[in-house]
mmCIF file of C-alpha atoms in Angstrom:
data_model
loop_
_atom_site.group_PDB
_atom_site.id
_atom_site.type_symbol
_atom_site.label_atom_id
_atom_site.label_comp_id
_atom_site.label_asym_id
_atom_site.label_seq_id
_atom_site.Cartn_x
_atom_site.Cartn_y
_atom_site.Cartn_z
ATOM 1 C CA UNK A 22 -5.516 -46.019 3.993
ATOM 2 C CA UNK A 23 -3.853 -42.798 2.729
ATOM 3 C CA UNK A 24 -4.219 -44.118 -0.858
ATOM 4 C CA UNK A 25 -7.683 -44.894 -0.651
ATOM 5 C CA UNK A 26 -7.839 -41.118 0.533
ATOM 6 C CA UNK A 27 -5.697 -39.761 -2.281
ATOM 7 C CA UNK A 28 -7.722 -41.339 -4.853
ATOM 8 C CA UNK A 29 -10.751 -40.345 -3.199
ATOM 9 C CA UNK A 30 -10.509 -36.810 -4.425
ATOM 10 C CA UNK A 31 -11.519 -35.590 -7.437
ATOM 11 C CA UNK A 32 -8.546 -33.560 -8.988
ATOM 12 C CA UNK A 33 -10.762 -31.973 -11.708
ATOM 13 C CA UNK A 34 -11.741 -29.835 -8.882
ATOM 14 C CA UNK A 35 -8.386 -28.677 -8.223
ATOM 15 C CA UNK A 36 -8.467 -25.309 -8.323
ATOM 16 C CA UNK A 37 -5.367 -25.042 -10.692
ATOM 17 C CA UNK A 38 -6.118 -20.905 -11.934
ATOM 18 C CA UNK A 39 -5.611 -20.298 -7.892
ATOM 19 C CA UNK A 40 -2.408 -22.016 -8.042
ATOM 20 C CA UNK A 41 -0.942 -19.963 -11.122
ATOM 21 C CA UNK A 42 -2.162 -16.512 -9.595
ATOM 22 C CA UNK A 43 -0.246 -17.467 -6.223
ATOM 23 C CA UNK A 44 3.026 -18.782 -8.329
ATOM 24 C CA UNK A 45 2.889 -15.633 -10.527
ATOM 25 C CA UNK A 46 2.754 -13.712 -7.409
ATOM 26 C CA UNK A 47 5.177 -15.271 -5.856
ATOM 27 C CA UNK A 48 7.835 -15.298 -9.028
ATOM 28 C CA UNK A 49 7.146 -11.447 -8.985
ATOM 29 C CA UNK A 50 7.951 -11.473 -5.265
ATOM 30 C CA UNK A 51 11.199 -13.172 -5.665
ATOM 31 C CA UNK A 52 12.383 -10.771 -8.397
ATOM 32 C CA UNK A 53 11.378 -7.840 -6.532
ATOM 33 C CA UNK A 54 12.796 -8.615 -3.194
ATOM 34 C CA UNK A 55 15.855 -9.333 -4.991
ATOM 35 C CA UNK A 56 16.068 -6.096 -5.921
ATOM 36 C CA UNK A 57 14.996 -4.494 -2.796
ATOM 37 C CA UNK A 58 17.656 -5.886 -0.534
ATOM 38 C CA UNK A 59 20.698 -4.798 -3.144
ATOM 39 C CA UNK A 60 22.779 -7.664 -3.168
ATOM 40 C CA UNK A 61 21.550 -9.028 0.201
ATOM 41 C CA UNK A 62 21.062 -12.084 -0.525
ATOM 42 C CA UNK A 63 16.943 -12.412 0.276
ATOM 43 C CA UNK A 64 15.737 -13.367 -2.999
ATOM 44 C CA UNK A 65 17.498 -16.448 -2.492
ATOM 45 C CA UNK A 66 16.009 -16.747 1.225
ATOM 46 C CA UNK A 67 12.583 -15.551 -0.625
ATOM 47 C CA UNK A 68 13.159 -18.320 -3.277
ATOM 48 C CA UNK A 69 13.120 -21.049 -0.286
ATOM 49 C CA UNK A 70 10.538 -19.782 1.144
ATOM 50 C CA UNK A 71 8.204 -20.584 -1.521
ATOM 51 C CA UNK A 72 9.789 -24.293 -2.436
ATOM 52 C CA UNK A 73 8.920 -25.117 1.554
ATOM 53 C CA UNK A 74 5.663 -23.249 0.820
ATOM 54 C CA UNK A 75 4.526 -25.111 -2.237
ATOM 55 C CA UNK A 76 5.832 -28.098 -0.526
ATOM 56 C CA UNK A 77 3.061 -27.411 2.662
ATOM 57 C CA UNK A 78 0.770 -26.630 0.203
ATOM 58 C CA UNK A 79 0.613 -29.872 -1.285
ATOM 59 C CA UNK A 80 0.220 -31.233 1.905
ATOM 60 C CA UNK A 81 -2.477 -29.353 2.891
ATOM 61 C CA UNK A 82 -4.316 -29.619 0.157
ATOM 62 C CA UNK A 83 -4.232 -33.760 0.240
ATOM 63 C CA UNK A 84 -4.673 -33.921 3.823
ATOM 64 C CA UNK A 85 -8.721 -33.893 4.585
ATOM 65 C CA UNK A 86 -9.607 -31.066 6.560
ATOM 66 C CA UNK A 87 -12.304 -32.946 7.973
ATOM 67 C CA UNK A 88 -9.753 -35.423 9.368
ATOM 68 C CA UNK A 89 -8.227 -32.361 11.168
ATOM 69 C CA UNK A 90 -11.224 -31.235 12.219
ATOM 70 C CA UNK A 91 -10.900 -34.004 14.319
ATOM 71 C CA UNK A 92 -7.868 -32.215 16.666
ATOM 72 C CA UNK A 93 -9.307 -28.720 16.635
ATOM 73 C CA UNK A 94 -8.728 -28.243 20.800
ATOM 74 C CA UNK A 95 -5.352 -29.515 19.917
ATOM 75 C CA UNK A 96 -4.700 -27.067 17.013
ATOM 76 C CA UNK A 97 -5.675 -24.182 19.546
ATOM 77 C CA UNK A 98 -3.302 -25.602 22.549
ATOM 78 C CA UNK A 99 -0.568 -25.816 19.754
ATOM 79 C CA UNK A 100 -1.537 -21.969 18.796
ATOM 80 C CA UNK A 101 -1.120 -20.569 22.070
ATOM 81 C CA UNK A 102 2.012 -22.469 23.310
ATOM 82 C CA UNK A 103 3.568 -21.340 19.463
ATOM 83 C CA UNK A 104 2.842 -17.807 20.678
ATOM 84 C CA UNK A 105 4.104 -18.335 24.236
ATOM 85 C CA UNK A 106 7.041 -19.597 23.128
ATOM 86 C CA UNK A 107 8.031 -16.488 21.119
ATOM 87 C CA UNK A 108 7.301 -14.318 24.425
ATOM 88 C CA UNK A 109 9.988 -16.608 26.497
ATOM 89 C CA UNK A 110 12.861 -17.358 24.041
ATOM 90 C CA UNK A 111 12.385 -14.920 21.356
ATOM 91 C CA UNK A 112 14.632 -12.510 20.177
ATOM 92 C CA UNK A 113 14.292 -9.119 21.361
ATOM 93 C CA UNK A 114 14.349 -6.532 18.569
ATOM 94 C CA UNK A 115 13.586 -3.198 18.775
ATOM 95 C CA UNK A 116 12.136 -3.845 21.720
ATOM 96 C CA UNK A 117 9.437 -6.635 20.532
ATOM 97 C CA UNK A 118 9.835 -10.233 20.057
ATOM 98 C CA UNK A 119 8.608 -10.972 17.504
ATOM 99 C CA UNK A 120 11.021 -14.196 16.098
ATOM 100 C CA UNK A 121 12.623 -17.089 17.125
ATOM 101 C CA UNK A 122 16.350 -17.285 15.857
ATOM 102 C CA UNK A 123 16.732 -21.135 13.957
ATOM 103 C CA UNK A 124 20.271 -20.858 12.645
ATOM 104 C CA UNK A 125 21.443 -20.611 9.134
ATOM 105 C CA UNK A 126 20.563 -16.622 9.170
ATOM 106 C CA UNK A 127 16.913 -17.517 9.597
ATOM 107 C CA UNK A 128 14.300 -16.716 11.935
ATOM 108 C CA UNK A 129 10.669 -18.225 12.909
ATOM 109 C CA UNK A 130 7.778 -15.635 13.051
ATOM 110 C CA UNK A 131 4.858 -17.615 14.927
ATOM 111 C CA UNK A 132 2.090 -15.256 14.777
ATOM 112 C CA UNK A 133 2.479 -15.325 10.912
ATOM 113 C CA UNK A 134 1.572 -19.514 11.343
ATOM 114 C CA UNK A 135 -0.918 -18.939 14.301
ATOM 115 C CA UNK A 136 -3.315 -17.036 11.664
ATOM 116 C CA UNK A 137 -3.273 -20.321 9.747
ATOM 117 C CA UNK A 138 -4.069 -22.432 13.072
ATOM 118 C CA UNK A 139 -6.651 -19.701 14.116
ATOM 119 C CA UNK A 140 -8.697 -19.810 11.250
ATOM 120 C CA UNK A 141 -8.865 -23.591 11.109
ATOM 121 C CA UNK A 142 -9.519 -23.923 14.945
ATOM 122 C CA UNK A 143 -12.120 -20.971 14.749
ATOM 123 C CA UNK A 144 -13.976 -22.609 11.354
ATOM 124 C CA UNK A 145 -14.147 -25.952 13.120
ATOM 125 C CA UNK A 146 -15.283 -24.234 16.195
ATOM 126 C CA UNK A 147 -18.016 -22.369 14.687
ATOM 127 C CA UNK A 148 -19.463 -25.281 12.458
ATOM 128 C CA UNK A 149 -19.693 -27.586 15.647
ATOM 129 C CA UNK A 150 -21.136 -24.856 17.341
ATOM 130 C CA UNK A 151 -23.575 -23.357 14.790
ATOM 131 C CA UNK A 152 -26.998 -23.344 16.657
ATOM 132 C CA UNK A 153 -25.199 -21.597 19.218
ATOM 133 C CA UNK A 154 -23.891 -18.287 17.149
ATOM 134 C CA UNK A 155 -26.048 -15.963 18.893
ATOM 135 C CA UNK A 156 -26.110 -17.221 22.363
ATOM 136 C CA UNK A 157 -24.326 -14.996 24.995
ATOM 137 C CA UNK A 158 -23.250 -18.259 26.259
ATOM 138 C CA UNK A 159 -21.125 -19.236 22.924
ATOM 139 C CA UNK A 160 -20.470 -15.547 22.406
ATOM 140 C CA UNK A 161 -18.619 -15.153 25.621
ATOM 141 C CA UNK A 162 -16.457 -18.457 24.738
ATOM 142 C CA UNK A 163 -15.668 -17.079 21.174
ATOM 143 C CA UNK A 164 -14.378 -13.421 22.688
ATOM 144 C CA UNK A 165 -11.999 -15.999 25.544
ATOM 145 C CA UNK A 166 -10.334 -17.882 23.120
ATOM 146 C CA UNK A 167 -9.944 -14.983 20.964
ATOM 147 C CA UNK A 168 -9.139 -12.761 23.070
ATOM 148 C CA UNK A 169 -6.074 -15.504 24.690
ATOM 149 C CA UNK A 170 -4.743 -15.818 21.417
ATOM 150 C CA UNK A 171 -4.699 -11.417 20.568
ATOM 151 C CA UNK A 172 -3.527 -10.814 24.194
ATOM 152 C CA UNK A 173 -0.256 -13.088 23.444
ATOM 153 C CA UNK A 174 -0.160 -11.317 19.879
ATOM 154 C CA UNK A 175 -0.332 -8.161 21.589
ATOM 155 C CA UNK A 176 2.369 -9.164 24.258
ATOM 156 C CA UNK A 177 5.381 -9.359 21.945
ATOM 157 C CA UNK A 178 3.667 -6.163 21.188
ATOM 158 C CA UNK A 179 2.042 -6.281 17.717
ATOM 159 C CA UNK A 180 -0.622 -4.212 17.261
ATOM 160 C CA UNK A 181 -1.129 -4.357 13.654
ATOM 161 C CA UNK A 182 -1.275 -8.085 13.508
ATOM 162 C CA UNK A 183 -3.197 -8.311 16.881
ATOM 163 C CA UNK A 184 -5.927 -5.863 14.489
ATOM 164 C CA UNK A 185 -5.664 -7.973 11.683
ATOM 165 C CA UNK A 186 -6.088 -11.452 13.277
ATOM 166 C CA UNK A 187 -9.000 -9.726 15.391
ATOM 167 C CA UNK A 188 -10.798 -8.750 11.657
ATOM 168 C CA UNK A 189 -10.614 -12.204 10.555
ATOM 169 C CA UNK A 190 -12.286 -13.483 13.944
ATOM 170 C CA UNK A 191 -14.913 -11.024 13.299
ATOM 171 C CA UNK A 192 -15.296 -12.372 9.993
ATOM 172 C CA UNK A 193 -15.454 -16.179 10.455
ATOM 173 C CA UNK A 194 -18.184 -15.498 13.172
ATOM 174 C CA UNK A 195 -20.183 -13.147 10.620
ATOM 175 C CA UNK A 196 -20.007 -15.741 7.935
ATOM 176 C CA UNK A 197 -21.533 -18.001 10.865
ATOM 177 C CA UNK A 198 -24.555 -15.887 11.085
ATOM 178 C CA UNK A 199 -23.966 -13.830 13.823
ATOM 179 C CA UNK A 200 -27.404 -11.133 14.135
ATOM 180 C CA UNK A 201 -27.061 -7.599 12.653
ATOM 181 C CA UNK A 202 -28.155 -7.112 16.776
ATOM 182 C CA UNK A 203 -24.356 -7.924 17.894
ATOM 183 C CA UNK A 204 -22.952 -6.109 15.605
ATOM 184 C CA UNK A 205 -24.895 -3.021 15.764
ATOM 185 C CA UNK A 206 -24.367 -3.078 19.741
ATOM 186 C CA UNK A 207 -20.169 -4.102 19.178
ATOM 187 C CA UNK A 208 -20.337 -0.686 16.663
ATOM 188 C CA UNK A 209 -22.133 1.364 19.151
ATOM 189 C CA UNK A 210 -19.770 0.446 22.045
ATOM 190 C CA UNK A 211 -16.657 0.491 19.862
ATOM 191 C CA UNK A 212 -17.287 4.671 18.492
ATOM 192 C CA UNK A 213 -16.945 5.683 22.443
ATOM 193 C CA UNK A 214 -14.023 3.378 22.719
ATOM 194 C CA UNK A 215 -11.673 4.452 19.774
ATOM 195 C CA UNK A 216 -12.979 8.219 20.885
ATOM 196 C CA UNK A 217 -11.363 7.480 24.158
ATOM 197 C CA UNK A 218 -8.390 6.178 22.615
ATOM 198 C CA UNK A 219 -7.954 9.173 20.728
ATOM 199 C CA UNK A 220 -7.864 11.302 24.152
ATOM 200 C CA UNK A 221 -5.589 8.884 25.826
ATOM 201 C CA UNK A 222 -3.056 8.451 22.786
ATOM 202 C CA UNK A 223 -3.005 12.772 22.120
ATOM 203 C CA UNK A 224 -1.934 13.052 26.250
ATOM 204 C CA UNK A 225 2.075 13.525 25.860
ATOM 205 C CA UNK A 226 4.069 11.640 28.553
ATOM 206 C CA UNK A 227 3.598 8.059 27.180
ATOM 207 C CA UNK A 228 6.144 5.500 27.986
ATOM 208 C CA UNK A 229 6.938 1.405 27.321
ATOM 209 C CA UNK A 230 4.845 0.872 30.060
ATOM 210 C CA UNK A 231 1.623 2.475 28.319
ATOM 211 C CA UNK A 232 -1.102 0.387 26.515
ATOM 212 C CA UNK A 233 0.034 2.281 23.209
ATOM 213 C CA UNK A 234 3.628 2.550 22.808
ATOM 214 C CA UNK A 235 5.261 5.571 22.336
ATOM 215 C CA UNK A 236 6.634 4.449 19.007
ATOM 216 C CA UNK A 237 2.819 3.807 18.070
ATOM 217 C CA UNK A 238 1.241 6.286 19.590
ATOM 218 C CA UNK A 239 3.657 8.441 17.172
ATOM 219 C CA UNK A 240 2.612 6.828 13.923
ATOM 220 C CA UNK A 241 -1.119 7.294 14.579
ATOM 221 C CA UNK A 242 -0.593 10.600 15.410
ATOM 222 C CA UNK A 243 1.371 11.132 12.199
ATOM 223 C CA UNK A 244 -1.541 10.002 10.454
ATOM 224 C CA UNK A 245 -4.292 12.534 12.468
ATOM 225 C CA UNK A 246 -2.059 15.374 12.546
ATOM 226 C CA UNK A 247 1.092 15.197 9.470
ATOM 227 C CA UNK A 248 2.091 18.079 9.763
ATOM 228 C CA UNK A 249 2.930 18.234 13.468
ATOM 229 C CA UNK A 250 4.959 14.421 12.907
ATOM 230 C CA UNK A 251 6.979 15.068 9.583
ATOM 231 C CA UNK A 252 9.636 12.526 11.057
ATOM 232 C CA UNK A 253 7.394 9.825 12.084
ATOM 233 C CA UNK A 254 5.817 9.692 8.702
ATOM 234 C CA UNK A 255 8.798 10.251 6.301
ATOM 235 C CA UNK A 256 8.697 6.453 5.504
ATOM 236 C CA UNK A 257 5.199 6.789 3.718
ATOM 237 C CA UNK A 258 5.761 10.423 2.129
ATOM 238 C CA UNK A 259 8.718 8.842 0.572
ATOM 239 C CA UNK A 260 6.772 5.437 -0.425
ATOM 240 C CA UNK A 261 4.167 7.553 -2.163
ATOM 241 C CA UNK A 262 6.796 9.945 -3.631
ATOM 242 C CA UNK A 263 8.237 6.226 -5.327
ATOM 243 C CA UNK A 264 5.102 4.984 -6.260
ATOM 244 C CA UNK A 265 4.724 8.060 -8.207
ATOM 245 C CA UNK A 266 7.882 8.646 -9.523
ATOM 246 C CA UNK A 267 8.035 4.852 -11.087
ATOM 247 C CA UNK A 268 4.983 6.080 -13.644
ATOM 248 C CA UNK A 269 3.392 4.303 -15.752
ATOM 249 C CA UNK A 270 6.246 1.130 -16.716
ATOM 250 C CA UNK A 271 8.710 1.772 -13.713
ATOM 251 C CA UNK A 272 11.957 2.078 -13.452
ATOM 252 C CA UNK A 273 13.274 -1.167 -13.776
ATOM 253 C CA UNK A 274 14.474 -3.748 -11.245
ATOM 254 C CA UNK A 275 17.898 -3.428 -9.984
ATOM 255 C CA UNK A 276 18.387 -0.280 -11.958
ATOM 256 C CA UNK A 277 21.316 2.105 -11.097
ATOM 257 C CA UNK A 278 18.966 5.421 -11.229
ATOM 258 C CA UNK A 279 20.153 8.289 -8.743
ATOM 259 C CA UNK A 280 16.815 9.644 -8.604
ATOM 260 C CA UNK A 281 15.394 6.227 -7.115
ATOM 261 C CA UNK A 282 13.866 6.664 -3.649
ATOM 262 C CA UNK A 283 14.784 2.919 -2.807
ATOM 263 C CA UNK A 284 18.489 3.340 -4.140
ATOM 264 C CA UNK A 285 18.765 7.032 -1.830
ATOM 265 C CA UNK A 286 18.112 4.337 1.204
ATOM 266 C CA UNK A 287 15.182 6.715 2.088
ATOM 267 C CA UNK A 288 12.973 3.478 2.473
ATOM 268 C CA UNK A 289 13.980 1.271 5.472
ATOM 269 C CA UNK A 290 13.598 -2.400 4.862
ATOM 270 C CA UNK A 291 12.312 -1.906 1.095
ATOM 271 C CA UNK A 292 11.826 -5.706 1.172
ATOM 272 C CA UNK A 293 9.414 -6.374 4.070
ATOM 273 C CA UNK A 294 6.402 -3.951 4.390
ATOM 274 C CA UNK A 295 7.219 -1.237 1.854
ATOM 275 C CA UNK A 296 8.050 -4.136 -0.998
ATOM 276 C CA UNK A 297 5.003 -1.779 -2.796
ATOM 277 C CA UNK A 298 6.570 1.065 -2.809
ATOM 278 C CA UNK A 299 9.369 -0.584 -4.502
ATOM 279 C CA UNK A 300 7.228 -2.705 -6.959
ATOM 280 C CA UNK A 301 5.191 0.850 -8.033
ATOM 281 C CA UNK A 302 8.717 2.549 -8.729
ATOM 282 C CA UNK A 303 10.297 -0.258 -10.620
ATOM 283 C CA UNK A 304 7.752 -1.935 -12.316
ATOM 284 C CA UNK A 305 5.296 0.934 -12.290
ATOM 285 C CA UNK A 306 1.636 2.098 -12.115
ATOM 286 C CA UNK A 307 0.562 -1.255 -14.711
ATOM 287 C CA UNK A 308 3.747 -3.493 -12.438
ATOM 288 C CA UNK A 309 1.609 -2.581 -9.251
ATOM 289 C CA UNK A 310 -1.487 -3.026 -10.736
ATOM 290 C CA UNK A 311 -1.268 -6.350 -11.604
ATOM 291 C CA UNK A 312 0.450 -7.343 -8.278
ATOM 292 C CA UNK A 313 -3.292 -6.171 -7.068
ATOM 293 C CA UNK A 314 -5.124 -7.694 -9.663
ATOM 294 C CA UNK A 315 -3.475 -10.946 -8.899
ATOM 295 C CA UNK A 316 -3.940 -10.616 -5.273
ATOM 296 C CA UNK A 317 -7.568 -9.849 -5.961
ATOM 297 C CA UNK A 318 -7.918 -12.757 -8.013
ATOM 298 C CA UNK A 319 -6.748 -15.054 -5.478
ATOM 299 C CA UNK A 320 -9.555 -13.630 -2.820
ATOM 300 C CA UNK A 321 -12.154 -13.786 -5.208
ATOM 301 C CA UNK A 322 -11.239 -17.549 -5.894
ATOM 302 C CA UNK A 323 -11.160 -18.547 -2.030
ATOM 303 C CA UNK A 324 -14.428 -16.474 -1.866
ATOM 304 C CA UNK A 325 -15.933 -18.882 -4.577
ATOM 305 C CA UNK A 326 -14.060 -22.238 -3.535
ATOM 306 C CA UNK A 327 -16.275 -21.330 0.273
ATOM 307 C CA UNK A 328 -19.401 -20.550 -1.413
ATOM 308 C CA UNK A 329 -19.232 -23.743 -3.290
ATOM 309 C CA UNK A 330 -17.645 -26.148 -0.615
ATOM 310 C CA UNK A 331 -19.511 -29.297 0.340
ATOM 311 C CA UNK A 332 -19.890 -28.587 3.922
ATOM 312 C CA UNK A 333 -19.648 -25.317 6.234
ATOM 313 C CA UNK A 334 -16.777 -26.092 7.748
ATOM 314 C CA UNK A 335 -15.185 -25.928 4.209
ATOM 315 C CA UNK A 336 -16.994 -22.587 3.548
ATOM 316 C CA UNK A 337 -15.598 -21.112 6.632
ATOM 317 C CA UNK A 338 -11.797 -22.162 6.264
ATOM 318 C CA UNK A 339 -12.481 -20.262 2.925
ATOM 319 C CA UNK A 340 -13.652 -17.633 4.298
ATOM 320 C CA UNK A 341 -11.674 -17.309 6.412
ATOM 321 C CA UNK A 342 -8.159 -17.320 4.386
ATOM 322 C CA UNK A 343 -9.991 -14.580 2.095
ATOM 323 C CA UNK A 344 -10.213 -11.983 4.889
ATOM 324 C CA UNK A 345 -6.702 -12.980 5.632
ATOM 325 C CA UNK A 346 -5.170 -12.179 2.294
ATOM 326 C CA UNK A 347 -7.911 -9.403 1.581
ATOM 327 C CA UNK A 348 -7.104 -7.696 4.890
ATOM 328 C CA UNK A 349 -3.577 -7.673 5.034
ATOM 329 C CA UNK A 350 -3.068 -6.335 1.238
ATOM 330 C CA UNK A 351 -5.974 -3.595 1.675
ATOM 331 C CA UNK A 352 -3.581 -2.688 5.089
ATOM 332 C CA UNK A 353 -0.443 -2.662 3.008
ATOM 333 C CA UNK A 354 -1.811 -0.920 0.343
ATOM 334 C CA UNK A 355 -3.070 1.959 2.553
ATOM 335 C CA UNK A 356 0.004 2.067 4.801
ATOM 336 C CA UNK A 357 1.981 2.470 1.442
ATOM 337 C CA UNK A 358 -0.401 5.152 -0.091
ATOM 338 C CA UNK A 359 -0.824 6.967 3.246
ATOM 339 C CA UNK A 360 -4.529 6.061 3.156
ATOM 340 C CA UNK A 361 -3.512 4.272 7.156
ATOM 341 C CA UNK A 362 -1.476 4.933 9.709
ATOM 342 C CA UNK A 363 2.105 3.031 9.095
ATOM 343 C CA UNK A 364 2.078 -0.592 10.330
ATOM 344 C CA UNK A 365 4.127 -3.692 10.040
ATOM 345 C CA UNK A 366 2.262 -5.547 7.894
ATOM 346 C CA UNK A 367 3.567 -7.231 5.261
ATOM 347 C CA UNK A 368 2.043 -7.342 1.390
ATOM 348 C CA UNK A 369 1.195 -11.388 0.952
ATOM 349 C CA UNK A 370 3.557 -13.726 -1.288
ATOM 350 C CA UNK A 371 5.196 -10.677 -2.257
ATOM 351 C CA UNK A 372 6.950 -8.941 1.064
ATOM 352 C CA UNK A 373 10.265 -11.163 2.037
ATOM 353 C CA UNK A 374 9.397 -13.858 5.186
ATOM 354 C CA UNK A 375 9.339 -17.121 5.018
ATOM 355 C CA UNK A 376 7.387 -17.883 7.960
ATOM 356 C CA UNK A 377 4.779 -15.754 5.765
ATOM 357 C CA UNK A 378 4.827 -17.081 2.985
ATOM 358 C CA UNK A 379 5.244 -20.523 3.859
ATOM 359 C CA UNK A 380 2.127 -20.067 6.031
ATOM 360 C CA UNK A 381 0.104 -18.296 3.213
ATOM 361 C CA UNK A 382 1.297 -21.198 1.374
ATOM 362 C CA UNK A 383 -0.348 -23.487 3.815
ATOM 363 C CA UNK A 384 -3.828 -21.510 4.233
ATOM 364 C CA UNK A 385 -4.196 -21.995 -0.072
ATOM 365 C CA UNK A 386 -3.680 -25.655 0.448
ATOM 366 C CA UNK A 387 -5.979 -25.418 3.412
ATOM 367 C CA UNK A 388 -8.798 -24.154 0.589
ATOM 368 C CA UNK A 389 -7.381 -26.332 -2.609
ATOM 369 C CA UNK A 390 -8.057 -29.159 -0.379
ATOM 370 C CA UNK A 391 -11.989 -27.473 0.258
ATOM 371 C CA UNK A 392 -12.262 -27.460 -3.480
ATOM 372 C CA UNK A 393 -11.042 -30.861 -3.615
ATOM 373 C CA UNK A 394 -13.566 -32.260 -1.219
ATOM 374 C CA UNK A 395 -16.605 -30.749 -3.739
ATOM 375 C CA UNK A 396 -15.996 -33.584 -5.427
ATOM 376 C CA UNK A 397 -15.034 -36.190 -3.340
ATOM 377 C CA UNK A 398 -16.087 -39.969 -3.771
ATOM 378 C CA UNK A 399 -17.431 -41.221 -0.298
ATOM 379 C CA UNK A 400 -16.219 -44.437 0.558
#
């Protein structure tokens, strides 16, 4: 039976240029992280993460998405006990749990494999459901089961991924067809909504208790108002003063320069969600531009794998991994050129986690297996 599956496929399909952007990537990653942590040891942590990533990959991208499609409820029970689970035995740090401890110096970030699960569950979801977009009825059912998943997200407390994940909700359900009319009336209730947030957040006196926690509160503030929260935004001043001081070629990876912001220690954790910074002064303005161009490359394929897939389920696991990688490097990207406010979110297949990268690994296969299905011999 799996055979007769496997040969099934049509492998002239596969997608191999989206498999050498993501391996470039990810080789860049490695080196860089290396570099970042000084002897630490992650690049060798980073290196595992993408053998167990390509490894899921594979996987993914033989196993028929359509047969999957089969357990969607069960994929969304699995998603929300993953993310209960972190709120009961993860590890408190800093205040947020976040990751589940699994020995060996290595930790389990489930909201990092819930996108994955999300986008699958909410793609299935969507295509079963199609007549039914623009229905209050369905529309209601899409915010619950959203809105269970971002409330656990948002629980540990992660804002920035609870926004992200939210974004790529929004998009699978556009893709679907929701009407211009929803979103015009979302838009016009949403501009009161962030005004109000602004009020609440600029009232001093805000504690852990508080919707927006104090430590948050302080970096969107250091966004609106810079100059009155030098401290809380010292991070991305000194990001953009290594972005700019690495040129045009960079300074070179583990290079001994006293002038580098990343060897002064004035960038916490260089290798998680300031790894740009640290690719823009080492490799430089051209080193960073091809990290983007590769990242690019791979959204733009995904984007063309869904608008080409066989069915509309395909389309919108496409789709959806797109806005995934597209959101979460334009987010990176701005936090590290102080376009946003700062955030925890990490630049994909280059930041160090392998919970992230072995899920990113996992949403390509999702969409080499779409691209594999084009052609697909039925039986």
């Amino acid at each position: 039976m799996i055979i007769k599956r496997l040969k099934s496929y049509n492998y002239k399909r596969l997608n191999v240029l989206l498999i050498m952007a993501v391996l470039a990537l990810s080789y860049i990653g490695i080196k860089v992280v290396d570099s970042a942590s000084m002897g630490g040891g992650h690049g060798k942590k980073q290196l595992l993460g993408v053998i167990i990533g390509v490894a899921g990959m594979t996987f993914m991208a033989l196993v028929d998405y359509n047969f999957l499609g089969k357990y969607y409820w069960g994929i969304y029970i699995f998603d929300l006990l993953l993310l209960a689970l972190v709120i009961v035995k993860g590890d408190n740090h800093m205040g947020a749990k976040r990751w589940i401890s699994i020995g060996g110096g290595l930790s389990f970030q489930p909201s990092e494999v819930a996108k994955a699960l999300l986008i699958f569950f909410l793609a299935k979801l969507l295509t079963v459901c199609i007549k039914q977009v623009n229905k209050l009825k369905f529309l209601a059912l899409y915010a619950i089961l959203c809105g269970m998943h971002l409330l656990l997200i948002l629980a540990e407390p992660d804002l920035s991924t609870t926004i992200l994940t939210a974004t790529i909700a929004f998009t699978l359900i556009y893709c679907a067809g929701l009407s211009y009319r929803y979103i015009l009336t979302a838009v016009a209730v949403l501009i009161p909504l962030l005004a109000g947030l602004y009020i609440y957040i600029s009232q001093p006196g805000l504690n852990d208790k508080s919707l927006i926690k104090p430590y948050q509160r302080d970096r969107i503030m250091a966004f609106i108002k810079p100059q009155d929260y030098s401290d809380d935004r010292y991070q991305q001043d000194n990001s953009v003063l290594a972005i700019g001081s690495g040129k045009l070629y960079g300074k070179g990876l583990n290079n001994n320069d006293p002038s580098s912001v990343k060897n002064a220690g004035f960038l916490p954790e260089p290798h998680t969600d300031f790894i740009s910074a640290v690719i823009g002064e080492e490799l430089g303005f051209i080193g960073l531009a091809v990290c983007i161009s590769l990242l690019f490359i791979i959204v733009v394929l995904c984007i063309i794998t869904g608008l080409t897939a066989k069915d509309f389920f395909g389309k919108l696991i496409c789709m959806g991994v797109a806005s995934w990688i597209g959101m979460q490097t334009f987010i990176n990207i701005g936090v590290a050129t102080e376009i946003l406010p700062n955030t925890g979110v990490s630049l994909p297949f280059l930041s160090y986690g392998l919970t992230s990268i072995v899920a990113l690994y996992g949403g390509i296969g999702m969409v080499l297996n779409v691209s594999l299905n084009r052609g697909k011999k039925e039986s």
